[in-house]
Short mmCIF file of C-alpha atoms in Angstrom, two decimals:
data_model
loop_
_atom_site.label_atom_id
_atom_site.label_comp_id
_atom_site.label_asym_id
_atom_site.label_seq_id
_atom_site.Cartn_x
_atom_site.Cartn_y
_atom_site.Cartn_z
CA UNK A 1 -112.14 212.13 -42.60
CA UNK A 2 -112.95 215.87 -42.51
CA UNK A 3 -110.36 218.21 -44.05
CA UNK A 4 -108.26 220.18 -41.56
CA UNK A 5 -107.30 223.80 -41.97
CA UNK A 6 -104.83 225.95 -40.14
CA UNK A 7 -106.42 228.94 -38.48
CA UNK A 8 -104.98 232.23 -37.37
CA UNK A 9 -106.02 234.31 -34.39
CA UNK A 10 -107.50 237.52 -35.86
CA UNK A 11 -106.35 239.80 -33.06
CA UNK A 12 -102.95 241.34 -32.54
CA UNK A 13 -100.94 240.47 -29.44
CA UNK A 14 -101.53 242.63 -26.36
CA UNK A 15 -99.07 245.47 -25.99
CA UNK A 16 -100.24 246.71 -22.59
CA UNK A 17 -100.89 245.06 -19.28
CA UNK A 18 -104.13 245.02 -17.34
CA UNK A 19 -105.45 248.37 -16.16
CA UNK A 20 -106.53 248.73 -12.56
CA UNK A 21 -110.23 249.48 -12.42
CA UNK A 22 -111.23 252.28 -10.08
CA UNK A 23 -114.42 252.31 -8.08
CA UNK A 24 -117.26 253.83 -10.06
CA UNK A 25 -119.27 256.66 -8.53
CA UNK A 26 -122.80 255.85 -7.46
CA UNK A 27 -124.00 259.43 -7.89
CA UNK A 28 -123.21 262.12 -10.45
CA UNK A 29 -124.78 265.07 -8.59
CA UNK A 30 -122.11 267.70 -8.06
CA UNK A 31 -119.67 265.98 -10.42
CA UNK A 32 -117.68 267.67 -13.14
CA UNK A 33 -117.53 265.48 -16.25
CA UNK A 34 -115.17 265.94 -19.20
CA UNK A 35 -115.93 264.83 -22.72
CA UNK A 36 -113.03 263.49 -24.77
CA UNK A 37 -113.63 262.90 -28.47
CA UNK A 38 -111.61 261.81 -31.48
CA UNK A 39 -113.67 264.05 -33.81
CA UNK A 40 -115.15 261.10 -35.68
CA UNK A 41 -118.81 260.23 -36.11
CA UNK A 42 -121.47 261.91 -33.97
CA UNK A 43 -119.82 263.00 -30.74
CA UNK A 44 -121.61 266.33 -30.19
CA UNK A 45 -125.01 264.73 -30.78
CA UNK A 46 -124.24 261.99 -28.26
CA UNK A 47 -122.80 264.44 -25.72
CA UNK A 48 -126.00 266.48 -25.88
CA UNK A 49 -128.12 263.41 -25.13
CA UNK A 50 -125.78 262.17 -22.38
CA UNK A 51 -125.75 265.62 -20.74
CA UNK A 52 -129.52 265.93 -20.86
CA UNK A 53 -130.14 262.47 -19.38
CA UNK A 54 -127.46 262.92 -16.70
CA UNK A 55 -128.99 266.23 -15.58
CA UNK A 56 -132.51 264.74 -15.55
CA UNK A 57 -131.37 261.81 -13.40
CA UNK A 58 -128.76 263.46 -11.19
CA UNK A 59 -129.50 267.20 -11.16
CA UNK A 60 -126.37 269.25 -10.68
CA UNK A 61 -123.87 267.76 -13.16
CA UNK A 62 -121.35 270.04 -14.85
CA UNK A 63 -119.72 269.22 -18.19
CA UNK A 64 -116.45 270.33 -19.76
CA UNK A 65 -116.57 270.21 -23.56
CA UNK A 66 -114.25 268.11 -25.68
CA UNK A 67 -112.91 271.28 -27.32
CA UNK A 68 -110.93 272.01 -24.14
CA UNK A 69 -108.78 268.90 -24.54
CA UNK A 70 -107.95 268.61 -28.23
CA UNK A 71 -108.28 265.87 -30.82
CA UNK A 72 -106.53 262.66 -29.83
CA UNK A 73 -107.12 261.15 -33.29
CA UNK A 74 -104.77 263.30 -35.30
CA UNK A 75 -101.21 263.06 -36.56
CA UNK A 76 -98.90 261.00 -34.35
CA UNK A 77 -97.19 264.16 -33.09
CA UNK A 78 -100.50 265.87 -32.30
CA UNK A 79 -101.90 262.77 -30.57
CA UNK A 80 -98.78 262.57 -28.41
CA UNK A 81 -99.00 266.27 -27.53
CA UNK A 82 -102.71 266.00 -26.62
CA UNK A 83 -102.25 262.87 -24.51
CA UNK A 84 -99.21 264.27 -22.70
CA UNK A 85 -101.15 267.43 -21.81
CA UNK A 86 -104.30 265.57 -20.76
CA UNK A 87 -103.53 264.85 -17.07
CA UNK A 88 -102.77 268.50 -16.33
CA UNK A 89 -105.78 269.70 -18.33
CA UNK A 90 -108.07 267.36 -16.40
CA UNK A 91 -106.63 268.69 -13.11
CA UNK A 92 -106.87 272.33 -14.17
CA UNK A 93 -110.52 271.85 -15.17
CA UNK A 94 -111.18 270.03 -11.84
CA UNK A 95 -112.60 267.01 -13.68
CA UNK A 96 -114.04 264.15 -11.61
CA UNK A 97 -115.05 261.81 -14.44
CA UNK A 98 -114.43 261.38 -18.16
CA UNK A 99 -116.65 260.22 -21.00
CA UNK A 100 -114.24 259.06 -23.70
CA UNK A 101 -116.00 258.84 -27.05
CA UNK A 102 -114.06 256.97 -29.69
CA UNK A 103 -115.82 256.44 -33.01
CA UNK A 104 -114.11 253.13 -33.73
#
């Protein structure tokens, strides 16, 4: 008989429910896109490539830099402040879409 071993699930339990998925746009022309970044790894390099390709494919796409929104990978207090301010910042910058870059 083969030996038996107890196994543990490597993931933590879910702490949030399902998120409703919104319809994705079919066209980016005329859109205003915000970059959010946790200031880890190579965000600015990736944003440059994404911006270039988006403009080549869709023409008139406007981008709002990650610097406008703050670092959401900081101290707990700073993360909370940044995330609480985010909805109003997105509205004030008239953002249609977000590219969230997390270097995890």
